[in-house]
Amino acid sequence: MRYISARKEKRVIDNMLEFVVWGAGLRGKRLHGLLGQRIVAFIDKNHKVMDSLEGIPVISFERYQKDYAGYPIIVSPLYADEINLVLHDYKDIPVIYTVEEPSEISLGMPVHFGDLNLSRFPKELPLYIYGINLFAILLYEYLKQHGWQEVSFLPGLEGITFEQAQQLGIRVETKPNNKNVILCAEKNIETASCVYPANRIEDFWNLALQMDKYHHPELRKYFNIHKRAERRLFIVATGPSLRLADLDRLHEKNELCMSVNMVYRCFDRTQWRPDYYLFEDMHGLTEYEHEVRDLKLPNIFLADTGISQWSAKPLGENMHVYHLSNDRVNGWPRFSKEISRFVSGGRTVVFSCLQMAMYMGFKEIYLIGADCDYKGMPQDEGNHFIEEYCSRTDKQPRTSFPVQETFVSYQVARHYAEEKGVKIYNATRGGKLEVFERVDFDSLF
């Protein structure tokens, strides 16, 4: 496999491909932690006020076309509508979208390929990787560096196209021998199995099931802990319909509650506290480490995608880490049956709460404050029940939030709940969430 550089000096780092990353924000910084000096430039609209990041130039797209043409672009923002409009007319540019990568890759988490038990695949036999994305390229490079002699790519449905791969000098096959093993490096493993039915297909997309690094066996103590008690659970989201009086009512009635993210910013106005608390917003966890560490709550669950940037100070005994995975099956998020392995992201932390709640054995679950009626982005003004919920640094200019994807996640949760005999009710005042049967909150007491 031959790697090429577009600039005149044809610089190559240890026979590994170099990249330009679009986006010099938090996700771009995390990609730098993963790729280091293999990133030759960042494209960002703030290039006039930020000339470099980690010693790497921050440039405009116009300068990319002039000085960096030919480099594959990694689009780092989760919501990239504006970038898509710019790139739409440039079909010759190899583009990698981090949203189409395993979440571990897109969030710049360390991936130790040595933990993947690759020794089960004989080094002298041909090996194929289905899908041409950043994860596939990193996997390919590891295999080649560790003695696998014949590794090729099979074009998938997403990522770099066959033609773009040829421009980069990437070896691509279209007709693998039926006896060869295929490592699926994109989320469409069902498609790979249909296209190559005679081959042995290994799912390498869902890293949470492949790597023990992401396994948190201590969470198993929560399995079915509420199954026999037959108590109901209130999942308290933070939409504008939520009232402080609702929290006081839950406290007075000693209801079991689970809540999320920056709900703690109302604690100075109510005696209510959640029994279970989840925080998985990457930006929030990165910025509010000290606030979260100071919380005096019995059970705190933190997504590893956020605390990976925390200091080395040990977590409190009340704090537990779970692995957040964005794995999908035909575009639908998985519903985790074993939270010690992973919790599936669904564009809303409430989806994670539902996975936690059913794992704990709750059979009756009520949602409140789940408005699902965002004005702009979730962190924007008017989207939460208290004005101080988000600080100014939370309010980053981004495109519209894909709220329809949260409805898909709720449909997955409803389907799983129906299979398990679990009742989920929406006790939110108003809002746009109609997936679950509605009930009046005040009538529950």
Coordinates of C-alpha atoms in Angstrom, one line a residue:
M1 CA 0.0 0.0 0.0
R2 CA 1.4 3.4 -1.0
Y3 CA 0.6 6.6 0.9
I4 CA 0.9 9.9 -0.9
S5 CA 1.2 13.5 0.2
A6 CA -0.1 16.3 -1.9
R7 CA 2.4 18.9 -0.9
K8 CA 5.6 19.4 -2.9
E9 CA 7.9 17.8 -0.3
K10 CA 5.8 14.6 -0.2
R11 CA 6.3 14.3 3.6
V12 CA 5.3 10.8 5.0
I13 CA 5.4 9.8 8.7
D14 CA 6.5 6.2 9.2
N15 CA 4.6 5.1 6.1
M16 CA 1.4 6.3 7.6
L17 CA -1.3 8.6 6.0
E18 CA -1.5 12.2 7.0
F19 CA -4.7 14.2 7.4
V20 CA -6.3 17.6 7.5
V21 CA -9.0 18.0 10.2
W22 CA -12.0 20.3 9.7
G23 CA -12.8 21.8 13.0
A24 CA -10.4 23.1 15.7
G25 CA -12.7 22.7 18.6
L26 CA -12.8 20.1 21.3
R27 CA -13.4 17.2 19.0
G28 CA -10.6 18.4 16.8
K29 CA -8.3 18.6 19.8
R30 CA -9.2 15.0 20.7
L31 CA -8.3 13.8 17.3
H32 CA -5.0 15.4 17.7
G33 CA -4.5 13.3 20.8
L34 CA -5.2 10.2 18.7
L35 CA -3.3 11.2 15.6
G36 CA -0.7 13.7 16.7
Q37 CA 1.6 15.1 14.0
R38 CA -0.1 13.1 11.4
I39 CA -2.5 16.1 11.3
V40 CA -0.9 18.6 9.0
A41 CA -3.5 21.3 9.3
F42 CA -6.9 22.2 10.8
I43 CA -9.6 23.9 8.7
D44 CA -11.7 26.3 10.8
K45 CA -13.7 29.4 10.1
N46 CA -11.9 31.1 13.1
H47 CA -8.6 30.8 11.3
K48 CA -8.2 34.6 11.4
V49 CA -8.2 34.6 15.2
M50 CA -6.6 31.2 15.7
D51 CA -3.5 30.7 13.6
S52 CA -2.4 27.4 15.1
L53 CA -3.6 24.5 17.4
E54 CA -1.0 22.3 19.1
G55 CA 1.6 23.9 16.8
I56 CA -0.4 22.9 13.7
P57 CA -1.6 25.6 11.3
V58 CA -5.3 26.5 11.3
I59 CA -6.3 27.4 7.8
S60 CA -9.2 28.3 5.6
F61 CA -10.8 25.9 3.1
E62 CA -9.5 28.2 0.3
R63 CA -5.9 27.7 1.6
Y64 CA -6.6 23.9 1.8
Q65 CA -7.4 24.0 -1.9
K66 CA -4.3 25.9 -2.7
D67 CA -1.6 24.3 -0.4
Y68 CA -3.1 21.0 0.9
A69 CA -5.1 19.6 -2.0
G70 CA -5.1 15.8 -2.0
Y71 CA -5.0 15.3 1.7
P72 CA -8.0 13.4 3.1
I73 CA -10.2 15.6 5.3
I74 CA -11.5 14.4 8.6
V75 CA -14.7 16.3 9.5
S76 CA -14.7 16.4 13.3
P77 CA -17.9 18.3 14.3
L78 CA -20.9 16.1 15.2
Y79 CA -23.3 18.5 13.4
A80 CA -21.7 19.4 10.1
D81 CA -24.5 20.8 7.9
E82 CA -22.5 23.9 6.9
I83 CA -19.4 21.8 6.1
N84 CA -21.4 19.4 4.0
L85 CA -22.7 22.2 1.9
V86 CA -19.2 23.4 1.2
L87 CA -17.8 19.9 0.4
H88 CA -20.9 18.9 -1.7
D89 CA -19.4 20.1 -5.0
Y90 CA -15.9 18.6 -4.3
K91 CA -16.4 15.0 -5.1
D92 CA -12.7 14.4 -5.6
I93 CA -11.8 15.2 -2.0
P94 CA -11.5 12.1 0.2
V95 CA -13.7 12.9 3.2
I96 CA -14.0 11.0 6.5
Y97 CA -16.9 11.9 8.9
T98 CA -16.2 11.1 12.5
V99 CA -19.9 10.6 13.0
E100 CA -19.5 7.5 10.9
E101 CA -16.7 6.1 13.0
P102 CA -16.9 4.0 16.1
S103 CA -17.4 6.5 18.9
E104 CA -14.1 5.6 20.5
I105 CA -12.4 6.9 17.3
S106 CA -14.6 9.9 16.7
L107 CA -14.0 11.1 20.3
G108 CA -10.2 10.6 20.1
M109 CA -10.1 7.9 22.8
P110 CA -7.0 5.6 22.9
V111 CA -7.6 2.4 21.0
H112 CA -5.2 -0.4 21.7
F113 CA -5.4 -2.7 18.8
G114 CA -3.3 -5.2 20.7
D115 CA -6.3 -5.9 22.8
L116 CA -8.4 -7.1 19.8
N117 CA -7.0 -10.7 19.9
L118 CA -5.9 -10.4 16.3
S119 CA -3.6 -13.4 16.7
R120 CA -6.6 -15.6 15.8
F121 CA -6.1 -14.5 12.2
P122 CA -3.1 -16.3 10.6
K123 CA -0.6 -13.7 9.3
E124 CA 0.2 -15.7 6.2
L125 CA -3.4 -15.7 4.9
P126 CA -5.2 -12.8 3.1
L127 CA -7.3 -10.6 5.4
Y128 CA -9.9 -8.0 4.3
I129 CA -11.2 -4.9 6.0
Y130 CA -14.8 -3.9 5.0
G131 CA -15.2 -0.1 4.9
I132 CA -12.6 2.6 4.3
N133 CA -12.7 5.1 7.2
L134 CA -10.3 6.4 9.8
F135 CA -10.7 3.3 12.0
A136 CA -10.1 1.0 9.1
I137 CA -7.0 2.9 8.1
L138 CA -5.6 2.7 11.6
L139 CA -6.4 -1.0 11.9
Y140 CA -4.8 -1.6 8.5
E141 CA -1.6 0.2 9.6
Y142 CA -1.4 -1.8 12.8
L143 CA -1.8 -5.1 10.9
K144 CA 0.9 -4.2 8.4
Q145 CA 3.3 -3.1 11.2
H146 CA 2.8 -6.3 13.1
G147 CA 3.4 -8.8 10.4
W148 CA 0.2 -9.5 8.5
Q149 CA 1.4 -9.9 5.0
E150 CA -1.6 -9.5 2.8
V151 CA -4.3 -7.0 3.9
S152 CA -6.7 -5.2 1.6
F153 CA -9.8 -3.1 1.8
L154 CA -13.3 -3.8 0.6
P155 CA -15.4 -0.7 -0.2
G156 CA -18.3 -0.3 2.2
L157 CA -21.4 1.9 2.1
E158 CA -19.7 4.8 4.0
G159 CA -16.4 6.6 4.2
I160 CA -13.9 7.0 1.4
T161 CA -15.1 5.8 -2.0
F162 CA -13.3 3.3 -4.3
E163 CA -12.2 6.1 -6.6
Q164 CA -10.9 8.2 -3.8
A165 CA -9.0 5.2 -2.3
Q166 CA -7.2 4.8 -5.6
Q167 CA -6.2 8.4 -5.5
L168 CA -4.6 7.8 -2.1
G169 CA -2.8 4.7 -3.3
I170 CA -4.9 2.4 -1.1
R171 CA -5.2 -1.2 -2.2
V172 CA -8.9 -2.1 -2.7
E173 CA -10.3 -5.5 -3.7
T174 CA -13.8 -6.2 -4.9
K175 CA -13.9 -10.0 -5.1
P176 CA -12.4 -11.6 -2.0
N177 CA -11.8 -15.4 -1.9
N178 CA -14.7 -17.0 -0.1
K179 CA -12.4 -18.5 2.5
N180 CA -11.0 -15.2 3.6
V181 CA -11.9 -13.5 6.8
I182 CA -13.4 -10.0 6.6
L183 CA -13.1 -7.5 9.5
C184 CA -16.1 -5.2 9.4
A185 CA -14.8 -1.7 10.2
E186 CA -18.1 0.1 9.6
K187 CA -21.5 -0.1 11.2
N188 CA -23.2 -2.0 8.4
I189 CA -22.2 -5.5 9.4
E190 CA -25.5 -6.9 8.2
T191 CA -24.8 -5.5 4.7
A192 CA -21.3 -7.0 4.7
S193 CA -22.8 -10.4 5.6
C194 CA -25.3 -10.1 2.7
V195 CA -22.7 -9.0 0.2
Y196 CA -20.2 -11.6 1.2
P197 CA -22.4 -14.5 2.6
A198 CA -19.7 -17.2 2.2
N199 CA -17.1 -15.3 4.2
R200 CA -16.5 -15.2 7.9
I201 CA -17.4 -11.7 9.0
E202 CA -16.0 -10.4 12.3
D203 CA -17.6 -7.3 13.8
F204 CA -14.8 -4.9 14.6
W205 CA -17.1 -1.8 14.6
N206 CA -18.5 -2.4 18.1
L207 CA -15.2 -2.0 20.0
A208 CA -17.1 -2.1 23.3
L209 CA -17.6 -5.9 22.8
Q210 CA -14.1 -6.4 21.5
M211 CA -11.9 -4.6 24.1
D212 CA -11.8 -5.4 27.8
K213 CA -10.5 -1.8 28.3
Y214 CA -14.0 -0.6 28.0
H215 CA -15.5 -3.2 30.4
H216 CA -16.6 -2.0 33.8
P217 CA -17.6 -5.2 35.8
E218 CA -18.3 -3.2 39.0
L219 CA -21.5 -2.0 37.4
R220 CA -23.0 -5.5 37.6
K221 CA -23.9 -4.9 41.2
Y222 CA -26.8 -2.8 39.9
F223 CA -28.3 -5.6 37.9
N224 CA -32.0 -6.1 39.0
I225 CA -31.4 -4.4 42.3
H226 CA -35.0 -3.0 42.1
K227 CA -36.7 -6.0 40.5
R228 CA -38.3 -7.3 43.7
A229 CA -39.1 -3.9 45.3
E230 CA -41.6 -3.0 42.6
R231 CA -41.1 0.7 43.1
R232 CA -41.5 3.1 40.3
L233 CA -38.8 5.4 39.0
F234 CA -39.0 9.0 37.8
I235 CA -36.4 10.0 35.2
V236 CA -36.1 13.7 35.6
A237 CA -35.0 15.4 32.4
T238 CA -34.2 19.2 32.4
G239 CA -36.6 20.6 29.8
P240 CA -38.4 24.0 30.4
S241 CA -41.6 22.3 31.4
L242 CA -40.0 21.0 34.6
R243 CA -40.9 23.0 37.8
L244 CA -39.0 23.2 41.0
A245 CA -42.4 22.4 42.7
D246 CA -42.3 19.1 40.8
L247 CA -39.0 18.2 42.4
D248 CA -40.3 19.2 45.9
R249 CA -43.2 16.9 45.3
L250 CA -40.9 14.0 44.4
H251 CA -38.9 14.7 47.5
E252 CA -42.0 14.8 49.8
K253 CA -43.3 11.5 48.4
N254 CA -39.9 9.8 48.7
E255 CA -39.9 8.8 45.0
L256 CA -36.9 7.1 43.5
C257 CA -35.4 9.4 40.9
M258 CA -32.7 9.5 38.2
S259 CA -31.5 12.7 36.7
V260 CA -28.9 14.1 34.4
N261 CA -26.2 16.6 33.5
M262 CA -26.4 20.1 35.1
V263 CA -29.6 19.5 37.1
Y264 CA -27.4 20.1 40.2
R265 CA -27.5 23.8 39.5
C266 CA -31.0 23.9 41.1
F267 CA -29.9 22.2 44.3
D268 CA -29.8 25.5 46.2
R269 CA -33.5 25.9 45.7
T270 CA -34.8 22.5 46.6
Q271 CA -34.2 19.6 49.0
W272 CA -34.7 17.1 46.3
R273 CA -31.8 15.0 45.1
P274 CA -31.7 12.2 42.6
D275 CA -30.9 8.7 43.8
Y276 CA -29.1 8.1 40.5
Y277 CA -27.3 10.7 38.4
L278 CA -25.8 10.5 34.9
F279 CA -23.5 12.9 33.2
E280 CA -22.4 12.0 29.7
D281 CA -22.1 15.3 27.8
M282 CA -18.5 15.4 26.6
H283 CA -18.2 19.2 26.7
G284 CA -19.9 19.5 30.0
L285 CA -17.8 16.8 31.7
T286 CA -14.6 18.4 30.3
E287 CA -15.5 21.8 31.6
Y288 CA -17.2 21.0 34.9
E289 CA -15.0 18.4 36.5
H290 CA -14.7 20.2 39.8
E291 CA -18.4 20.8 40.1
V292 CA -19.2 17.1 39.4
R293 CA -16.5 15.9 41.8
D294 CA -18.1 18.0 44.6
L295 CA -21.6 16.5 44.2
K296 CA -22.8 14.7 47.3
L297 CA -25.1 12.1 45.6
P298 CA -25.3 8.4 46.4
N299 CA -24.8 7.0 42.8
I300 CA -23.0 9.0 40.1
F301 CA -22.5 7.5 36.6
L302 CA -20.1 9.2 34.3
A303 CA -19.5 8.5 30.6
D304 CA -15.9 7.6 29.8
T305 CA -16.0 9.8 26.7
G306 CA -16.0 12.8 29.0
I307 CA -13.8 11.9 31.9
S308 CA -11.0 10.8 29.7
Q309 CA -9.8 14.4 29.9
W310 CA -10.1 14.6 33.7
S311 CA -7.2 14.9 36.1
A312 CA -5.5 11.8 37.5
K313 CA -7.2 12.3 40.9
P314 CA -9.1 9.2 41.9
L315 CA -12.9 9.2 41.6
G316 CA -15.0 9.1 44.7
E317 CA -16.6 5.8 45.9
N318 CA -20.0 7.1 44.8
M319 CA -18.7 7.5 41.2
H320 CA -18.9 4.9 38.5
V321 CA -17.7 5.0 34.9
Y322 CA -19.6 3.5 32.0
H323 CA -18.5 3.1 28.4
L324 CA -20.6 5.2 26.0
S325 CA -20.9 3.6 22.6
N326 CA -22.6 5.1 19.5
D327 CA -22.9 1.7 17.8
R328 CA -25.9 1.4 15.4
V329 CA -27.7 -1.5 13.7
N330 CA -29.1 -0.3 10.3
G331 CA -29.2 3.3 11.7
W332 CA -31.0 2.3 14.9
P333 CA -29.1 2.6 18.2
R334 CA -28.6 -0.6 20.2
F335 CA -30.3 -1.0 23.5
S336 CA -27.7 -2.3 26.0
K337 CA -28.6 -5.4 27.9
E338 CA -25.3 -5.2 29.8
I339 CA -24.3 -1.8 31.0
S340 CA -21.0 -3.1 32.3
R341 CA -20.0 -3.5 28.7
F342 CA -21.5 -0.4 27.2
V343 CA -24.4 2.1 27.3
S344 CA -25.7 3.0 23.8
G345 CA -25.8 6.7 23.0
G346 CA -29.0 8.0 21.5
R347 CA -28.5 11.8 21.1
T348 CA -30.1 12.2 24.5
V349 CA -28.9 11.2 28.0
V350 CA -32.4 10.1 28.8
F351 CA -31.9 7.1 26.5
S352 CA -29.0 6.1 28.6
C353 CA -31.1 6.5 31.7
L354 CA -33.7 4.2 30.3
Q355 CA -31.0 1.5 29.7
M356 CA -29.8 2.0 33.2
A357 CA -33.3 1.9 34.7
M358 CA -34.3 -1.4 32.9
Y359 CA -30.9 -3.0 33.8
M360 CA -31.7 -2.2 37.5
G361 CA -35.0 -4.0 37.2
F362 CA -37.5 -1.1 37.2
K363 CA -40.9 -2.1 35.7
E364 CA -42.6 1.3 35.9
I365 CA -40.8 4.4 34.6
Y366 CA -42.1 7.9 34.3
L367 CA -40.4 10.7 32.3
I368 CA -40.8 14.3 33.3
G369 CA -39.1 17.4 31.8
A370 CA -38.5 15.5 28.5
D371 CA -39.9 18.3 26.3
C372 CA -37.9 17.3 23.1
D373 CA -38.8 20.8 21.7
Y374 CA -35.4 22.4 21.3
K375 CA -34.9 25.9 20.0
G376 CA -31.7 25.7 18.2
M377 CA -29.1 23.6 20.1
P378 CA -29.9 22.0 23.5
Q379 CA -27.5 24.3 25.3
D380 CA -29.3 27.4 24.0
E381 CA -31.5 29.7 26.1
G382 CA -35.0 28.6 26.8
N383 CA -34.3 24.8 26.5
H384 CA -34.0 24.2 30.2
F385 CA -36.0 24.7 33.4
I386 CA -33.6 27.2 35.0
E387 CA -31.8 30.1 33.3
E388 CA -28.4 29.2 34.9
Y389 CA -28.5 25.7 33.5
C390 CA -25.9 26.5 30.8
S391 CA -23.0 28.9 31.1
R392 CA -21.8 31.1 28.3
T393 CA -19.0 28.7 27.4
D394 CA -21.6 26.0 26.8
K395 CA -23.3 28.1 24.1
Q396 CA -21.2 27.2 21.0
P397 CA -22.4 28.2 17.5
R398 CA -23.6 25.0 15.9
T399 CA -26.3 24.0 13.5
S400 CA -29.7 22.7 14.4
F401 CA -30.0 19.7 16.7
P402 CA -31.3 16.5 15.1
V403 CA -34.2 16.0 17.5
Q404 CA -35.7 13.3 15.2
E405 CA -32.8 11.1 16.1
T406 CA -33.8 11.2 19.7
F407 CA -37.3 10.0 18.8
V408 CA -35.8 7.0 17.0
S409 CA -33.9 6.2 20.2
Y410 CA -37.1 6.5 22.3
Q411 CA -38.8 4.1 19.8
V412 CA -36.0 1.6 20.4
A413 CA -36.4 2.0 24.2
R414 CA -40.2 1.5 23.9
H415 CA -39.8 -1.7 21.8
Y416 CA -37.3 -3.2 24.3
A417 CA -39.6 -2.2 27.2
E418 CA -42.5 -3.9 25.6
E419 CA -40.5 -7.1 25.1
K420 CA -39.6 -7.1 28.8
G421 CA -43.0 -6.1 30.2
V422 CA -41.8 -2.7 31.3
K423 CA -44.2 0.3 31.3
I424 CA -42.8 3.7 30.3
Y425 CA -45.0 6.8 30.7
N426 CA -44.4 10.4 29.6
A427 CA -45.5 12.7 32.5
T428 CA -44.0 15.8 30.9
R429 CA -46.2 18.8 30.6
G430 CA -46.5 19.5 26.9
G431 CA -43.5 19.0 24.7
K432 CA -43.2 16.9 21.5
L433 CA -42.4 13.5 22.8
E434 CA -45.3 11.2 21.8
V435 CA -43.5 7.8 21.7
F436 CA -44.8 6.9 25.2
E437 CA -48.2 6.9 26.7
R438 CA -48.9 10.2 28.3
V439 CA -50.0 10.6 31.9
D440 CA -50.7 13.7 34.1
F441 CA -47.9 14.2 36.5
D442 CA -50.1 15.7 39.3
S443 CA -52.5 12.7 39.1
L444 CA -49.7 10.3 40.1
F445 CA -49.8 11.4 43.8

